[in-house]
Short mmCIF file of C-alpha atoms in Angstrom, two decimals:
data_model
loop_
_atom_site.label_atom_id
_atom_site.label_comp_id
_atom_site.label_asym_id
_atom_site.label_seq_id
_atom_site.Cartn_x
_atom_site.Cartn_y
_atom_site.Cartn_z
CA MET A 1 -2.71 -25.89 -74.53
CA SER A 2 -0.64 -27.22 -71.72
CA THR A 3 -1.98 -27.56 -68.25
CA LYS A 4 0.03 -26.86 -65.16
CA THR A 5 0.06 -29.74 -62.79
CA ASP A 6 0.90 -29.61 -59.10
CA VAL A 7 4.37 -30.77 -58.38
CA PRO A 8 4.30 -33.27 -55.54
CA LEU A 9 6.38 -32.53 -52.53
CA ARG A 10 9.53 -34.54 -52.53
CA ARG A 11 10.37 -36.54 -49.48
CA ARG A 12 13.62 -35.36 -48.16
CA SER A 13 15.66 -36.61 -45.34
CA SER A 14 16.43 -34.54 -42.31
CA PRO A 15 20.09 -34.02 -41.62
CA LEU A 16 19.34 -34.23 -37.92
CA ASN A 17 18.01 -37.73 -37.53
CA GLY A 18 18.01 -39.34 -40.97
CA HIS A 19 14.21 -39.73 -41.05
CA HIS A 20 12.07 -38.48 -43.90
CA THR A 21 9.60 -35.57 -43.47
CA ASN A 22 6.89 -34.29 -45.78
CA GLY A 23 7.54 -30.58 -46.30
CA VAL A 24 8.72 -29.96 -42.74
CA SER A 25 11.47 -27.40 -42.67
CA GLY A 26 14.75 -28.07 -41.01
CA VAL A 27 14.25 -25.06 -38.70
CA ASP A 28 10.94 -26.37 -37.32
CA LYS A 29 12.42 -29.81 -36.87
CA THR A 30 15.44 -28.35 -35.12
CA ASN A 31 13.25 -26.36 -32.71
CA GLY A 32 11.25 -29.44 -31.88
CA LEU A 33 14.38 -31.44 -31.11
CA ILE A 34 15.82 -28.65 -28.99
CA ASN A 35 12.61 -28.43 -26.93
CA SER A 36 12.59 -32.20 -26.49
CA GLN A 37 16.21 -32.16 -25.41
CA MET A 38 15.45 -29.40 -22.87
CA GLU A 39 12.73 -31.54 -21.33
CA ILE A 40 15.17 -34.45 -21.11
CA ASN A 41 18.09 -32.49 -19.68
CA GLY A 42 16.11 -30.32 -17.29
CA LYS A 43 12.99 -30.41 -15.15
CA LYS A 44 10.13 -28.24 -16.31
CA THR A 45 8.66 -26.03 -13.59
CA ASP A 46 5.91 -23.43 -13.38
CA ASP A 47 8.48 -20.69 -13.90
CA GLY A 48 10.37 -22.33 -16.76
CA TYR A 49 13.17 -24.82 -17.09
CA VAL A 50 15.73 -25.74 -14.50
CA ASN A 51 18.55 -26.83 -16.74
CA GLY A 52 20.79 -29.54 -15.46
CA GLY A 53 19.11 -29.38 -12.05
CA ARG A 54 20.33 -25.80 -11.56
CA SER A 55 17.90 -23.08 -10.53
CA ASN A 56 17.21 -20.16 -12.87
CA ALA A 57 16.52 -17.85 -9.87
CA SER A 58 18.48 -14.63 -10.27
CA CYS A 59 19.64 -14.67 -6.64
CA THR A 60 21.93 -17.60 -7.39
CA THR A 61 24.12 -15.32 -9.52
CA TRP A 62 24.19 -12.29 -7.21
CA THR A 63 27.46 -10.58 -6.46
CA ALA A 64 28.10 -8.58 -3.29
CA ARG A 65 27.20 -5.43 -5.20
CA ASP A 66 23.92 -6.97 -6.36
CA ALA A 67 23.03 -7.88 -2.79
CA VAL A 68 23.66 -4.31 -1.63
CA ASN A 69 21.46 -2.94 -4.43
CA VAL A 70 18.67 -5.34 -3.50
CA ALA A 71 18.90 -4.24 0.12
CA ARG A 72 18.64 -0.60 -0.96
CA GLN A 73 15.78 -0.99 -3.43
CA HIS A 74 13.79 -3.63 -1.51
CA TRP A 75 14.55 -2.63 2.06
CA ILE A 76 11.04 -3.41 3.35
CA PRO A 77 11.05 -7.18 2.62
CA CYS A 78 14.71 -7.29 3.66
CA LEU A 79 13.80 -5.71 6.99
CA PHE A 80 11.06 -8.28 7.51
CA ALA A 81 13.51 -11.05 6.60
CA VAL A 82 15.80 -9.83 9.36
CA GLY A 83 12.78 -9.79 11.65
CA VAL A 84 12.10 -13.45 10.88
CA VAL A 85 15.61 -14.38 11.97
CA PHE A 86 15.48 -12.18 15.07
CA PHE A 87 12.10 -13.36 16.36
CA THR A 88 12.95 -16.98 15.63
CA GLY A 89 15.74 -16.57 18.15
CA VAL A 90 13.44 -14.76 20.58
CA GLU A 91 10.80 -17.49 20.33
CA TYR A 92 13.32 -20.22 21.18
CA THR A 93 14.86 -18.36 24.14
CA LEU A 94 11.98 -16.38 25.70
CA GLN A 95 10.59 -17.69 28.98
CA MET A 96 6.80 -17.86 28.80
CA ILE A 97 4.54 -16.09 31.31
CA PRO A 98 3.45 -18.42 34.13
CA SER A 99 -0.08 -19.75 33.72
CA ARG A 100 -1.40 -17.98 36.85
CA SER A 101 0.11 -14.61 35.99
CA GLU A 102 -1.50 -11.73 34.16
CA PRO A 103 -0.72 -11.68 30.41
CA PHE A 104 2.28 -9.57 29.47
CA ASP A 105 1.32 -6.72 27.14
CA ILE A 106 3.86 -4.19 25.94
CA GLY A 107 1.06 -1.67 25.29
CA PHE A 108 0.03 -1.91 28.94
CA VAL A 109 3.62 -1.26 29.97
CA ALA A 110 3.78 1.83 27.74
CA THR A 111 0.51 3.25 29.14
CA ARG A 112 1.01 2.62 32.87
CA SER A 113 1.02 6.33 33.66
CA LEU A 114 -2.18 6.89 31.67
CA ASN A 115 -3.84 4.00 33.48
CA ARG A 116 -2.92 5.53 36.86
CA VAL A 117 -4.27 8.95 35.81
CA LEU A 118 -7.58 7.51 34.60
CA ALA A 119 -7.90 5.32 37.68
CA SER A 120 -7.49 8.36 39.93
CA SER A 121 -9.81 10.56 37.80
CA PRO A 122 -13.10 8.75 37.10
CA ASP A 123 -14.63 11.88 35.59
CA LEU A 124 -11.81 12.15 33.03
CA ASN A 125 -12.23 8.48 32.23
CA THR A 126 -15.95 9.05 31.65
CA VAL A 127 -15.34 12.05 29.37
CA LEU A 128 -12.80 10.17 27.26
CA ALA A 129 -15.12 7.16 27.06
CA ALA A 130 -17.96 9.39 25.90
CA LEU A 131 -15.75 10.98 23.23
CA ASN A 132 -14.69 7.55 22.04
CA THR A 133 -18.32 6.49 21.78
CA VAL A 134 -18.99 9.61 19.69
CA PHE A 135 -16.19 8.50 17.37
CA VAL A 136 -17.77 5.04 17.06
CA VAL A 137 -21.08 6.71 16.16
CA MET A 138 -19.22 8.76 13.53
CA GLN A 139 -17.80 5.59 11.98
CA THR A 140 -21.19 3.89 11.93
CA THR A 141 -22.92 6.96 10.52
CA TYR A 142 -20.41 7.29 7.70
CA ILE A 143 -20.61 3.60 6.75
CA VAL A 144 -24.42 3.57 6.70
CA TRP A 145 -24.54 6.96 4.89
CA ALA A 146 -22.21 5.68 2.19
CA TRP A 147 -24.67 2.88 1.44
CA LEU A 148 -28.08 4.54 1.88
CA MET A 149 -27.28 8.03 0.58
CA GLU A 150 -24.34 7.59 -1.80
CA GLY A 151 -25.10 4.09 -3.12
CA ARG A 152 -21.72 2.61 -2.11
CA SER A 153 -22.26 -0.64 -0.27
CA ARG A 154 -18.64 -1.73 0.08
CA PRO A 155 -18.06 -0.24 3.59
CA THR A 156 -21.33 -1.74 4.86
CA ILE A 157 -20.53 -5.18 3.46
CA ALA A 158 -17.03 -4.97 4.92
CA ALA A 159 -18.42 -4.03 8.34
CA CYS A 160 -20.87 -6.96 8.25
CA PHE A 161 -18.05 -9.36 7.35
CA MET A 162 -15.80 -7.89 10.02
CA PHE A 163 -18.19 -7.89 12.97
CA THR A 164 -19.47 -11.39 12.21
CA CYS A 165 -15.94 -12.83 12.09
CA ARG A 166 -15.04 -10.87 15.21
CA GLY A 167 -17.95 -12.49 17.03
CA ILE A 168 -16.90 -15.96 15.90
CA LEU A 169 -13.26 -15.48 16.94
CA GLY A 170 -14.13 -13.65 20.15
CA TYR A 171 -16.42 -16.45 21.25
CA SER A 172 -14.03 -19.21 20.14
CA THR A 173 -11.16 -17.95 22.30
CA GLN A 174 -12.37 -15.85 25.22
CA LEU A 175 -9.54 -13.81 26.68
CA PRO A 176 -9.61 -12.77 30.36
CA LEU A 177 -10.52 -9.18 31.14
CA PRO A 178 -7.41 -7.41 32.49
CA GLN A 179 -7.45 -6.82 36.23
CA GLU A 180 -6.75 -3.10 35.73
CA PHE A 181 -9.73 -2.62 33.39
CA LEU A 182 -11.39 0.76 33.82
CA GLY A 183 -14.97 0.59 32.59
CA SER A 184 -17.48 3.36 32.04
CA GLY A 185 -21.21 3.36 31.56
CA VAL A 186 -20.89 5.62 28.51
CA ASP A 187 -18.22 3.56 26.80
CA PHE A 188 -19.07 1.48 23.72
CA PRO A 189 -20.74 -0.96 24.02
CA VAL A 190 -22.81 1.41 26.14
CA GLY A 191 -23.77 0.15 29.57
CA ASN A 192 -20.44 -1.41 30.58
CA VAL A 193 -21.66 -4.78 29.33
CA SER A 194 -19.57 -7.80 28.34
CA PHE A 195 -17.66 -7.61 25.08
CA PHE A 196 -15.22 -9.59 22.97
CA LEU A 197 -11.60 -8.58 23.27
CA PHE A 198 -10.21 -10.16 20.10
CA TYR A 199 -10.09 -8.31 17.83
CA SER A 200 -10.87 -4.60 18.19
CA GLY A 201 -14.04 -3.60 16.35
CA HIS A 202 -13.28 0.02 17.25
CA VAL A 203 -10.06 -0.02 15.23
CA ALA A 204 -11.32 -2.22 12.38
CA GLY A 205 -14.42 -0.06 11.85
CA SER A 206 -12.28 3.07 11.74
CA MET A 207 -10.03 1.47 9.13
CA ILE A 208 -12.98 0.48 6.93
CA ALA A 209 -14.34 4.03 7.00
CA ALA A 210 -10.93 5.64 6.38
CA LEU A 211 -10.18 3.34 3.43
CA ASP A 212 -13.48 4.27 1.80
CA MET A 213 -12.73 7.95 2.34
CA ARG A 214 -9.42 7.59 0.56
CA ARG A 215 -11.03 5.84 -2.41
CA ASN A 216 -13.35 8.82 -2.73
CA GLN A 217 -10.56 11.40 -2.38
CA ARG A 218 -11.72 12.56 1.05
CA LEU A 219 -8.12 12.62 2.18
CA ARG A 220 -8.41 15.16 5.01
CA LEU A 221 -11.35 13.34 6.53
CA ALA A 222 -9.46 10.03 6.23
CA MET A 223 -6.45 11.59 7.95
CA LEU A 224 -8.71 12.85 10.75
CA PHE A 225 -10.11 9.35 11.23
CA ASP A 226 -6.58 7.92 11.33
CA VAL A 227 -5.55 10.37 14.05
CA LEU A 228 -8.70 9.63 16.07
CA ASN A 229 -8.06 5.92 15.57
CA VAL A 230 -4.59 6.28 17.10
CA LEU A 231 -5.98 8.28 20.01
CA GLN A 232 -8.72 5.74 20.70
CA SER A 233 -6.11 2.96 20.58
CA ILE A 234 -4.04 4.74 23.23
CA ARG A 235 -7.15 5.21 25.38
CA LEU A 236 -8.16 1.56 25.00
CA LEU A 237 -4.69 0.51 26.16
CA GLY A 238 -4.81 2.98 29.03
CA THR A 239 -8.18 1.70 30.23
CA ARG A 240 -7.11 -1.92 29.53
CA GLY A 241 -10.15 -2.23 27.28
CA HIS A 242 -8.09 -4.11 24.68
CA TYR A 243 -4.79 -5.91 24.49
CA THR A 244 -2.20 -4.63 22.02
CA ILE A 245 -2.73 -7.66 19.79
CA ASP A 246 -6.46 -6.80 19.54
CA LEU A 247 -5.63 -3.38 18.15
CA ALA A 248 -2.96 -4.61 15.73
CA VAL A 249 -5.22 -7.31 14.32
CA GLY A 250 -8.05 -4.76 14.16
CA VAL A 251 -5.99 -2.76 11.64
CA GLY A 252 -5.38 -5.87 9.55
CA ALA A 253 -9.01 -6.94 9.82
CA GLY A 254 -10.23 -3.58 8.52
CA ILE A 255 -7.96 -3.84 5.49
CA LEU A 256 -8.76 -7.52 4.88
CA PHE A 257 -12.53 -7.21 5.03
CA ASP A 258 -12.49 -4.05 2.91
CA LEU A 259 -10.63 -6.05 0.23
CA LEU A 260 -13.05 -8.98 0.56
CA ALA A 261 -16.02 -6.64 0.24
CA GLY A 262 -14.46 -5.20 -2.91
CA LYS A 263 -14.00 -8.71 -4.34
CA TYR A 264 -17.61 -9.51 -3.48
CA GLU A 265 -18.88 -6.39 -5.24
CA GLU A 266 -16.76 -7.18 -8.28
CA MET A 267 -18.11 -10.73 -8.42
CA MET A 268 -21.73 -9.67 -8.02
CA SER A 269 -21.44 -6.80 -10.50
CA LYS A 270 -20.27 -9.26 -13.14
CA LYS A 271 -23.28 -11.45 -12.48
CA HIS A 272 -25.65 -8.44 -12.36
CA ASN A 273 -27.24 -10.07 -9.35
CA LEU A 274 -30.64 -8.40 -8.89
CA VAL A 275 -33.34 -9.92 -6.71
CA ASN A 276 -36.85 -8.44 -7.11
CA GLY A 277 -35.32 -5.20 -8.34
CA PHE A 278 -33.20 -4.78 -5.19
CA SER A 279 -29.46 -5.08 -4.91
CA LEU A 280 -26.81 -4.20 -2.36
CA ILE A 281 -24.57 -3.21 -5.24
CA SER A 282 -24.97 0.27 -6.67
CA LYS A 283 -25.99 0.76 -10.30
CA ASP A 284 -22.60 2.31 -11.02
CA SER A 285 -20.92 -0.89 -9.86
CA LEU A 286 -23.18 -2.95 -12.08
CA VAL A 287 -22.36 -0.82 -15.10
CA ASN A 288 -18.63 -1.06 -14.43
#
């Protein structure tokens, strides 16, 4: 009875380099040489290879028609790109405000008539300040309610992040109170006390509440908060209670700290961080 013996692999030479390989196919060897040659001829980058020192970015091959299509489909970044060029020119040619002058604020210019009306009508100024304080109470109530009654801590965490950072920045660079400031004893902070100008906690708090409303499909309530936020911004400019930059950064701060609070919740939910049976994060977040 014959036995079948294993046939040893024959050493064969590669047609590519004349060296012998043990059972390595010509295709595999070819791929390896091609990859090696690519590393030699081009520089390897995070996005791939730049062959012959030439970029693989698609924009380098655009035609005029391609550029028009990009401008149509991606008009937002294109608009901001134009803004970069425009404001670069403005920054290099604009004469700065003299050091002893009042700061220039385009929002103050736009609300001059409102400032004159409020200055001549103290009672109207008091009523509007009281209504604005009611809106601040509404924001605070919603944020605290979301945590204590609905088990959603994200707005509360975002508000804590936001107001702490506002205090740090407001103390670090203390802006002068505008000369035309119209205070009221019922305005927030109540009592006409000192406050930080940069950035607006009024606006940022409204944004945090409205973003949470949208996540929970309370779209009409979120729209109401947005409208009230715009109205309070106009009033704050009219009373000179905030500079325009305070309000604009307040919008960004609300969005930023809401995102950071979401990242924090996500991180803590993964760790299931419970201390003595208590957690800021809701059980639903922990499960998810």
